Structures are given as structure tokens and as C-alpha cells.
Short mmCIF file of C-alpha atoms in Angstrom, two decimals:
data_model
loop_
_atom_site.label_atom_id
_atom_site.label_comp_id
_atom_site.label_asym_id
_atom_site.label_seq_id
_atom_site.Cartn_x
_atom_site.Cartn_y
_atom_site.Cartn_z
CA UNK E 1 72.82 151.44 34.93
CA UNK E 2 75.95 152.71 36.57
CA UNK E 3 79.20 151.59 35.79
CA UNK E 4 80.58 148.98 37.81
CA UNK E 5 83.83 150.94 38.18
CA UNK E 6 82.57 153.57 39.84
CA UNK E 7 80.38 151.94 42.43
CA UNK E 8 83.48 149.67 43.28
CA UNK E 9 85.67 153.24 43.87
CA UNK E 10 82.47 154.81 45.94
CA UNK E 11 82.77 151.50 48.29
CA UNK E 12 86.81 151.86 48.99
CA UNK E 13 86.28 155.22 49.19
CA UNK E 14 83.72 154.75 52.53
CA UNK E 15 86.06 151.88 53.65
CA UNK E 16 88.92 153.44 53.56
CA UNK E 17 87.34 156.01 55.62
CA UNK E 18 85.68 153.42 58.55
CA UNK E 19 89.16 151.93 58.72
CA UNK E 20 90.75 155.22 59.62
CA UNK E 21 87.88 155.69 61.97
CA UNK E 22 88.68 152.38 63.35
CA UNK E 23 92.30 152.67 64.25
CA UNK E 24 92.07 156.08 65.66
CA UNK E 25 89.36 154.43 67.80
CA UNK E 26 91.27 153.91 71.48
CA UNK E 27 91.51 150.17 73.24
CA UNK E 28 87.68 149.99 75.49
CA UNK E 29 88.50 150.24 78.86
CA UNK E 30 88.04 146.91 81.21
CA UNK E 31 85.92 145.32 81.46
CA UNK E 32 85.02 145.47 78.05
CA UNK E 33 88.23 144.44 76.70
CA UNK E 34 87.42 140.73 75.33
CA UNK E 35 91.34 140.09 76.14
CA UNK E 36 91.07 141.12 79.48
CA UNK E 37 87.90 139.04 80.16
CA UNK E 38 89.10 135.91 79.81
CA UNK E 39 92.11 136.24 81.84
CA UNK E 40 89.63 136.50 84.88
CA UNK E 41 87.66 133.69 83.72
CA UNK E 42 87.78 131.44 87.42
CA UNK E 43 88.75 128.09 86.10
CA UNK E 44 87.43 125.08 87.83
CA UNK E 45 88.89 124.32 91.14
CA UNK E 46 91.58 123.53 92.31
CA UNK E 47 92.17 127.54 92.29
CA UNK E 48 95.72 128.88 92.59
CA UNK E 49 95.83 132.29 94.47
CA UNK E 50 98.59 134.21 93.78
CA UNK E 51 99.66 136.62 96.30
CA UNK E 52 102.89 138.49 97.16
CA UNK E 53 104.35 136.69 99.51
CA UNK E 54 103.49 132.97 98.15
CA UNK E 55 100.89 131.03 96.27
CA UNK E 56 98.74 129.26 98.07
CA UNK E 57 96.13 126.37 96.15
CA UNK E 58 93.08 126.18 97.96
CA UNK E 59 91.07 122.89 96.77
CA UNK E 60 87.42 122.26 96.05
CA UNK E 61 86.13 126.30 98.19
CA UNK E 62 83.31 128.37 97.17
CA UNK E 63 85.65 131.65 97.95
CA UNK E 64 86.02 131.30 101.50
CA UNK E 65 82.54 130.19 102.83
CA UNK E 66 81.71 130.44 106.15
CA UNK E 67 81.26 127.44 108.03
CA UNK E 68 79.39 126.32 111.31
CA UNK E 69 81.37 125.06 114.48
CA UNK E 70 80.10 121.55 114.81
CA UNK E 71 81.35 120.81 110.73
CA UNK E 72 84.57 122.06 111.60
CA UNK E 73 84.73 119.77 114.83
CA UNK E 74 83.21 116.99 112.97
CA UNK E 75 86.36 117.45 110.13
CA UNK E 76 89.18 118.27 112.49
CA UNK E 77 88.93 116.25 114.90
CA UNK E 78 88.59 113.27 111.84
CA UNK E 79 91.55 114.28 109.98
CA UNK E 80 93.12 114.27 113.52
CA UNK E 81 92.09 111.22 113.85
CA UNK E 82 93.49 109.45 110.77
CA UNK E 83 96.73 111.11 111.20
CA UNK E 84 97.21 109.98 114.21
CA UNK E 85 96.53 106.69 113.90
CA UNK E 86 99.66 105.11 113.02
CA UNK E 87 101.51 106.93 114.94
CA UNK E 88 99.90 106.16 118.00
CA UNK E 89 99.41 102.48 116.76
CA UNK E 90 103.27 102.21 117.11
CA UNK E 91 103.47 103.90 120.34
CA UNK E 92 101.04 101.27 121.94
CA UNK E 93 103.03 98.58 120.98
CA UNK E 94 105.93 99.84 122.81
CA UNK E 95 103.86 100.60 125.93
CA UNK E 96 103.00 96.55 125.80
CA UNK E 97 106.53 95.60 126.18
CA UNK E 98 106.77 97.47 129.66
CA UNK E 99 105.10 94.73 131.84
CA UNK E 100 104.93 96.99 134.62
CA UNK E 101 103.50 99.38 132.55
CA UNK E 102 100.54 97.47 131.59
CA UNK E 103 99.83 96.46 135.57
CA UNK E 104 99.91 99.99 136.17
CA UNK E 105 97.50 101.17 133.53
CA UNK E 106 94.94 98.45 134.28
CA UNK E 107 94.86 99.49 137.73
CA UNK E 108 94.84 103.19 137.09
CA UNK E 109 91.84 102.46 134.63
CA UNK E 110 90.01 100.27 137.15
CA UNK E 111 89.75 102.78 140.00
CA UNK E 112 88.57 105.52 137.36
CA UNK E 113 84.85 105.72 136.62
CA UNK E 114 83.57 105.58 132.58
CA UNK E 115 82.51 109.01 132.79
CA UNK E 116 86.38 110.46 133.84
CA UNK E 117 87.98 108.02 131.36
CA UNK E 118 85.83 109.37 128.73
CA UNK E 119 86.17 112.96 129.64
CA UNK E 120 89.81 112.57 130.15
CA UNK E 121 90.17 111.06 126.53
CA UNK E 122 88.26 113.66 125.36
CA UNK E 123 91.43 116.40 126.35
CA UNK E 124 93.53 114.16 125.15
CA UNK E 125 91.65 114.58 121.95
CA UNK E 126 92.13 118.84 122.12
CA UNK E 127 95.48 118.36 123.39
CA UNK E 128 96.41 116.07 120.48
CA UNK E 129 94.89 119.45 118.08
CA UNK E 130 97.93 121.69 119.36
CA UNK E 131 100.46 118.82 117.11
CA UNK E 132 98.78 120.04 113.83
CA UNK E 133 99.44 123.49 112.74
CA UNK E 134 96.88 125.71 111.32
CA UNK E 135 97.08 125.23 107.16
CA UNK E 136 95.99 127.57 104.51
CA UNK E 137 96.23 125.35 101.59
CA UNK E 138 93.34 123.45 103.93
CA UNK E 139 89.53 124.71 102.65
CA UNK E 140 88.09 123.70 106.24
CA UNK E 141 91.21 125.70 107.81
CA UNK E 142 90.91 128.67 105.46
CA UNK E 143 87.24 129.33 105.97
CA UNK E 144 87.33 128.90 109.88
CA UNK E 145 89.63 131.80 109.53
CA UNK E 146 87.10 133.57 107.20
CA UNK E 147 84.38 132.97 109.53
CA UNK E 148 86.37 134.87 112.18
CA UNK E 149 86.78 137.28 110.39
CA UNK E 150 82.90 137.86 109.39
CA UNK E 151 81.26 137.26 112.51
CA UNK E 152 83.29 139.71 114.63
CA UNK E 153 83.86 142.69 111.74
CA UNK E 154 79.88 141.85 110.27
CA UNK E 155 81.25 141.69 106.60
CA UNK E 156 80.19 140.19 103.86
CA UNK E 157 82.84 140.84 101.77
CA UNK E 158 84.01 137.76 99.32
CA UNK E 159 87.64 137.08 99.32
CA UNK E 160 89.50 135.64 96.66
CA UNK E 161 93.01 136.00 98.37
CA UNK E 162 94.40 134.09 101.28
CA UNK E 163 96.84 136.82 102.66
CA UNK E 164 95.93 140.44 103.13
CA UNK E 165 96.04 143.65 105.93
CA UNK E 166 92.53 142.36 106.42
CA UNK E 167 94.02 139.85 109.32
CA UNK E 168 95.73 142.31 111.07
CA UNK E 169 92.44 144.16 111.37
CA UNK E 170 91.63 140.96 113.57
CA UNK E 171 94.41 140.93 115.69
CA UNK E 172 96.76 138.77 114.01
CA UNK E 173 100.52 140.12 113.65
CA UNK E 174 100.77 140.12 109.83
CA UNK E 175 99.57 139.48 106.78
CA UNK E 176 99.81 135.78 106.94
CA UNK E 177 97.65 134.58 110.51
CA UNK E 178 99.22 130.72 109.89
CA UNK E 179 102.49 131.49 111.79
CA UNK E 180 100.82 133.25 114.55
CA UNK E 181 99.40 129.37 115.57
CA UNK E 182 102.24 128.12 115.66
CA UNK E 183 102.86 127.76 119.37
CA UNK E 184 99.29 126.47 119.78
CA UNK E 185 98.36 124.94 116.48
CA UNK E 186 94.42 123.77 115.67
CA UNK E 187 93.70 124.14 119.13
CA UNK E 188 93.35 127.91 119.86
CA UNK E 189 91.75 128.44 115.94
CA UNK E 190 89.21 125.89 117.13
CA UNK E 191 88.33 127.63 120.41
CA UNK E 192 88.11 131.30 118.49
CA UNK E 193 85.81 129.55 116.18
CA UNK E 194 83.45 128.49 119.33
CA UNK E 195 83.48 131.90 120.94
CA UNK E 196 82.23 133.26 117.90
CA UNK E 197 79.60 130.77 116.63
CA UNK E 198 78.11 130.48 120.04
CA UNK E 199 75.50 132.15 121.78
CA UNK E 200 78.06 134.47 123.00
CA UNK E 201 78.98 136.12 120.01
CA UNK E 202 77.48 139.27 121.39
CA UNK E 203 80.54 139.36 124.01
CA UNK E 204 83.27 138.41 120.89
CA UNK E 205 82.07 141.34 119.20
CA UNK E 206 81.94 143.48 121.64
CA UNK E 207 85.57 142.72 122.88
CA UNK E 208 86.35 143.19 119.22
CA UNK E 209 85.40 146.47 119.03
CA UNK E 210 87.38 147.53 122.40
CA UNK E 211 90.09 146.24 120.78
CA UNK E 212 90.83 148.94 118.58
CA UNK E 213 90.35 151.79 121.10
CA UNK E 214 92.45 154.68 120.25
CA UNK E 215 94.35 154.17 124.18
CA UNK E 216 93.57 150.30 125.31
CA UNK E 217 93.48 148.63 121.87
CA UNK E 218 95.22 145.06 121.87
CA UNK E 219 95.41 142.14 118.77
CA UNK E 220 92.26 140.14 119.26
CA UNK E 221 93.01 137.06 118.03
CA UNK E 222 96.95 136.85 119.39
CA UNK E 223 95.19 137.44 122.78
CA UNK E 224 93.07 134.99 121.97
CA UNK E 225 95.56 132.11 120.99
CA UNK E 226 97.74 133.16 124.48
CA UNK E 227 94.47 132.37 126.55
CA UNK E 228 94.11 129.32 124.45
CA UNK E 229 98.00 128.34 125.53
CA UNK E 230 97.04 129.31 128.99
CA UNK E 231 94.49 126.42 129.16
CA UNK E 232 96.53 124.04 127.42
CA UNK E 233 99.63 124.21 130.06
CA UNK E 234 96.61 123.33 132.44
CA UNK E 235 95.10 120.58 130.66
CA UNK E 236 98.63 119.01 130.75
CA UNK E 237 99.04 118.88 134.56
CA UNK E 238 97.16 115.93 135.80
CA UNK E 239 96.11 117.55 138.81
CA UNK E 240 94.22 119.94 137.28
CA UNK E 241 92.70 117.73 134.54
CA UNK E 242 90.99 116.24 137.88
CA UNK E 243 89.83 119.26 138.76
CA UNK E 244 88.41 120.53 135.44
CA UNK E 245 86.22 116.84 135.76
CA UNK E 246 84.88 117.78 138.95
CA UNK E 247 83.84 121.31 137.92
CA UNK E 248 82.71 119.87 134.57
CA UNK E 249 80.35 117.32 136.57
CA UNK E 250 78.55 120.42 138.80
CA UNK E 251 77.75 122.18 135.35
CA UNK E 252 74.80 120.60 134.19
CA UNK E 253 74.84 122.28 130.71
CA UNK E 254 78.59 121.60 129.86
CA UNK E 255 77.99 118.08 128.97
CA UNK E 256 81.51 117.49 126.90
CA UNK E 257 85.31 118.43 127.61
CA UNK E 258 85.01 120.51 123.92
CA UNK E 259 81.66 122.27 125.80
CA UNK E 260 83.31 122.74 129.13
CA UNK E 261 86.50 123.99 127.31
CA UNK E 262 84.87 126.40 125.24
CA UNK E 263 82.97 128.05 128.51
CA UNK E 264 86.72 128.18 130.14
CA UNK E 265 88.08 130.05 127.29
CA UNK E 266 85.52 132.51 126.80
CA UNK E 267 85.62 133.09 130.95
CA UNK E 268 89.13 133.89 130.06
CA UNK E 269 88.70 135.97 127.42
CA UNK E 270 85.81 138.00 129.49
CA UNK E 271 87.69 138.33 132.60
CA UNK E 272 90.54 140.06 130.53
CA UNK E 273 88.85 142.50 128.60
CA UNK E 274 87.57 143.17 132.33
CA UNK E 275 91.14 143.17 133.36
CA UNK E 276 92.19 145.57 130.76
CA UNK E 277 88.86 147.49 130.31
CA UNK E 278 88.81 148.76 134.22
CA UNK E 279 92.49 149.36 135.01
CA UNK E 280 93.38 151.26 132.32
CA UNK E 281 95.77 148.80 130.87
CA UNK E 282 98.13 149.22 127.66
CA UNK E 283 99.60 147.34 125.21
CA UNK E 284 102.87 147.29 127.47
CA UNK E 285 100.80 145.39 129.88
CA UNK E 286 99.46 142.43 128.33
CA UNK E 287 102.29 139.90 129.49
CA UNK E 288 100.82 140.74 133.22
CA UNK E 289 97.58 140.54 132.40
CA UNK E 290 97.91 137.68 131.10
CA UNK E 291 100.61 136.13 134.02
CA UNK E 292 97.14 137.36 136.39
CA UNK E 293 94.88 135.12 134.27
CA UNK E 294 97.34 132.05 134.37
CA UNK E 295 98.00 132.01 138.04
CA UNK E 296 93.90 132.13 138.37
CA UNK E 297 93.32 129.11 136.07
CA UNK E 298 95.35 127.31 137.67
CA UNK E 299 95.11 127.83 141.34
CA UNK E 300 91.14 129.15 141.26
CA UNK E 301 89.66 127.89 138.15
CA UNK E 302 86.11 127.34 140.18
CA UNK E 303 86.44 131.58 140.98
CA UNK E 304 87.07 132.17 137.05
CA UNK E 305 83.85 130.32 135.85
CA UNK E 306 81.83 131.68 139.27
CA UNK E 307 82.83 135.11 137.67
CA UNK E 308 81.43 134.43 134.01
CA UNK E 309 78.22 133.01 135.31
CA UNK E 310 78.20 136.32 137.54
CA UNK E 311 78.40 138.55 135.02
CA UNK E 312 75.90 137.23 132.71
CA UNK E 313 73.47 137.02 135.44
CA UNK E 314 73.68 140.56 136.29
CA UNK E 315 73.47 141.17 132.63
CA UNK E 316 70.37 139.54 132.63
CA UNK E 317 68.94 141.01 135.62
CA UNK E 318 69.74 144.59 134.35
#
């Protein structure tokens, strides 16, 4: 039998030599580092997102879903809803202590058919969208933006950051898209969402794409938010809101102000990349462009949707 002082030397010997072995041994790369793992562990939500110019906490989001127009409506136009309810609870009872007031508005709403009262409450519900600016600590908000994004570039990339050069790619000015809605708030983000989950995506995309030619290109989605400011200075001019009911009521398909102001704002959109596409126009001309477009909303809105219809007839003729 060997001696137990020998086998107990053979043994330190050998571990003596692993442990050497050991810390010679460099750090495993990531992601095999166990330390390094469970700093990306994705806690459960609410998630912070750090990024360099803020942190943002988006609650309760798969990263940046997509989402479908009609849930966005359905939860915008809600949370609109509830926000504004106070407010306009207050304003009403100020309205009631005007006697004249009251005469006036009874009148007014007895000469006015159901169908234009509803239709004209119905702007007043998009109008009242352009008080409440676009919010990227909002999940709905964040993955409109997201959806943008994916339907016009075709990506399927999954984002766990709210800011990035990604936007830009869009047409937004930086970074950050939330202060380029500023002028317009949920109303032109809501409209950008219905040109691209409608049937004429095709159209979105392929404006996209002319967007970044190497000579013509323009910011897709700034142009987008002026056309969308373009329509709200009209909406706000009683005159024309007559006008838009009237050409509303000859459209058999447009059976909603939200349906007839989505077809307005992608006629807009088409007639300038038309604009800009066939006369050679620059960056340095998009204020007159979009001047041209302005003065035809409001003084020959019927020519502007006579044009769309045009042009996707002879599409489909071709």
C-alpha cells in the first residue's frame, strides 16, 4: 500500500499545476461571460431605455410592435377623449351663461342636418388631435412611429432604443422625431399612419424611395406633417369645412371625416411627389411647392381629389 504522504504530494503537485493553467487562462469573450449575461437580462416591464440624449421608460411594449390603424384610432382618439373631458366640461358651462349664445347655437343646430352635425363633430374630433403632442414614453405613440418606419423601409429589424439615425432615414430632422410634431401634434402622426396601413401603401413606398434620390431627395415624413398642417389651416375655416361635407357626400366610399381626411392627405402627398418628380424640383424648393399645394386645397379642393382618382384610374387602365 502506498504511503499516504506521497499520494497527498502527487495530488498538490497536479493542482498546483491546473491552478496555474487556470489563471493564465484569459476572461471568455461575451457572450459567454456569466457577468456579462446577466447585465442584459430584460427585466420585466416597465423597461428603461437609456440613450444619449435622455431616458425614455416605455411601459407594458413587446419592443416596438407594429400596430394596425383602426387600434391606434380606437386608443387615440379615447385618451383624447378623457383628456378632454374636463376641460371642455368647464368651457360649456361658460358658453351657458351667454344667453345669446345659446339662441344662436340652437338655431345654427336646427337648420343643420344630422349627417353635417355629425361630420362636422367628427373634425372637431382631428382638430382637437393637433392639442396633444406626439409622446415617446407612450407604447401606442412609440410603435405608430415603428410601424412607419417598417412599412415604408420593409424591415424587420427589432428595436430596443427609442432614439437613433434610423428616423432620419425616414425623413424626420434628427434623432428624436417627437419635436418634429410639434406644430401639428397627433394629428399628422395619425394621418402618416393611414397612408401607410392602407391600400395605398404601394404609393407611400414608392414616394419613399424617391425621396432619397441622389438630386430630388426631400425628408418624407417632415413633408408629410407640412401637408398634414396644410389641411388643418383648412379644416379651421368654416367655409371650407362646408365644402369638405359636400365633397365628402358625392364620395360614396369615404363614409367618415377620418376616411375622407385620409384620401385628402394622401391626394396631397401624390400630387407633390408629382410636383417635385416632373419639374425637377430641389430641396430649395419645397416652401413653393408646398405654398402651390395650399392655395389648391383651399381654393380647388374638388380639382385635387379629381386628380388622385385620375391617376389611379389610368394606373389601372395601363
Amino acid at each position: 500500500m502506498a504511503d499516504l504522504d506521497d499520494i497527498e504530494f502527487e495530488l498538490t503537485d497536479k493542482d498546483e499545476q491546473c491552478v496555474d493553467i487556470i489563471e493564465n487562462c484569459p476572461s471568455p469573450p461575451s457572450p459567454f461571460n456569466l457577468g456579462h449575461i446577466e447585465q442584459e437580462i430584460i427585466i420585466q416591464p416597465p423597461i428603461t431605455f437609456n440613450d444619449q440624449e435622455s431616458a425614455i421608460t416605455i411601459k407594458n411594449i413587446v419592443p416596438f410592435d407594429t400596430i394596425f390603424f383602426n387600434e391606434a384610432k380606437i386608443y387615440l382618439l379615447e385618451t383624447m377623449k378623457n383628456n378632454t373631458s374636463t376641460s371642455n366640461e368647464t368651457r360649456r358651462k361658460q358658453s351657458n351663461n351667454n344667453v345669446f349664445q345659446r339662441f344662436i347655437n340652437f338655431c345654427r343646430s336646427a337648420m343643420i342636418s344630422s349627417r353635417t352635425l355629425e361630420f362636422n363633430r367628427q373634425c372637431e374630433e382631428l382638430l382637437n388631435l393637433t392639442t396633444f403632442p406626439c409622446n415617446l414614453s407612450d407604447r401606442i405613440h412609440i410603435r405608430i412611429l415603428y410601424t412607419i418606419y417598417r412599412r415604408l423601409t420593409n424591415s424587420n429589424e427589432i428595436f430596443y432604443a427609442t432614439l437613433g439615425s434610423h428616423w432620419e432615414d425616414i425623413g424626420f430632422q434628427t434623432s428624436n422625431p417627437e419635436t418634429d410634431f410639434r406644430s401639428t401634434g397627433l394629428f399628422s402622426i395619425f394621418f402618416l399612419l393611414y397612408f401607410v396601413d392602407s391600400m395605398y401603401l404601394p404609393l407611400a413606398k414608392q414616394i419613399y424611395q424617391f425621396s432619397h434620390d441622389q438630386q430630388q431627395q426631400f425628408p418624407f415624413c417632415c413633408i408629410g406633417i407640412n401637408l398634414a398642417n396644410i389641411i388643418i389651416k383648412y379644416f379651421r375655416r368654416s367655409l371650407s369645412r362646408m365644402n369638405i361635407e359636400k365633397l365628402a357626400d358625392q364620395k360614396q366610399t369615404d363614409h367618415t371625416a377620418i376616411d375622407f381626411t385620409g384620401k385628402l392627405f394622401i391626394a396631397l402627398f401624390l400630387n407633390f411627389y408629382l410636383k417635385w418628380k416632373y419639374n425637377a424640383h430641389t430641396i430649395e424648393d419645397t416652401q413653393q411647392v408646398l405654398n402651390e399645394l395650399e392655395q389648391l386645397l383651399m381654393h380647388q379642393p374638388k380639382m385635387l381629389l379629381d386628380e388622385f382618382n385620375n391617376y389611379f384610374q389610368r394606373r389601372q387602365i395601363k
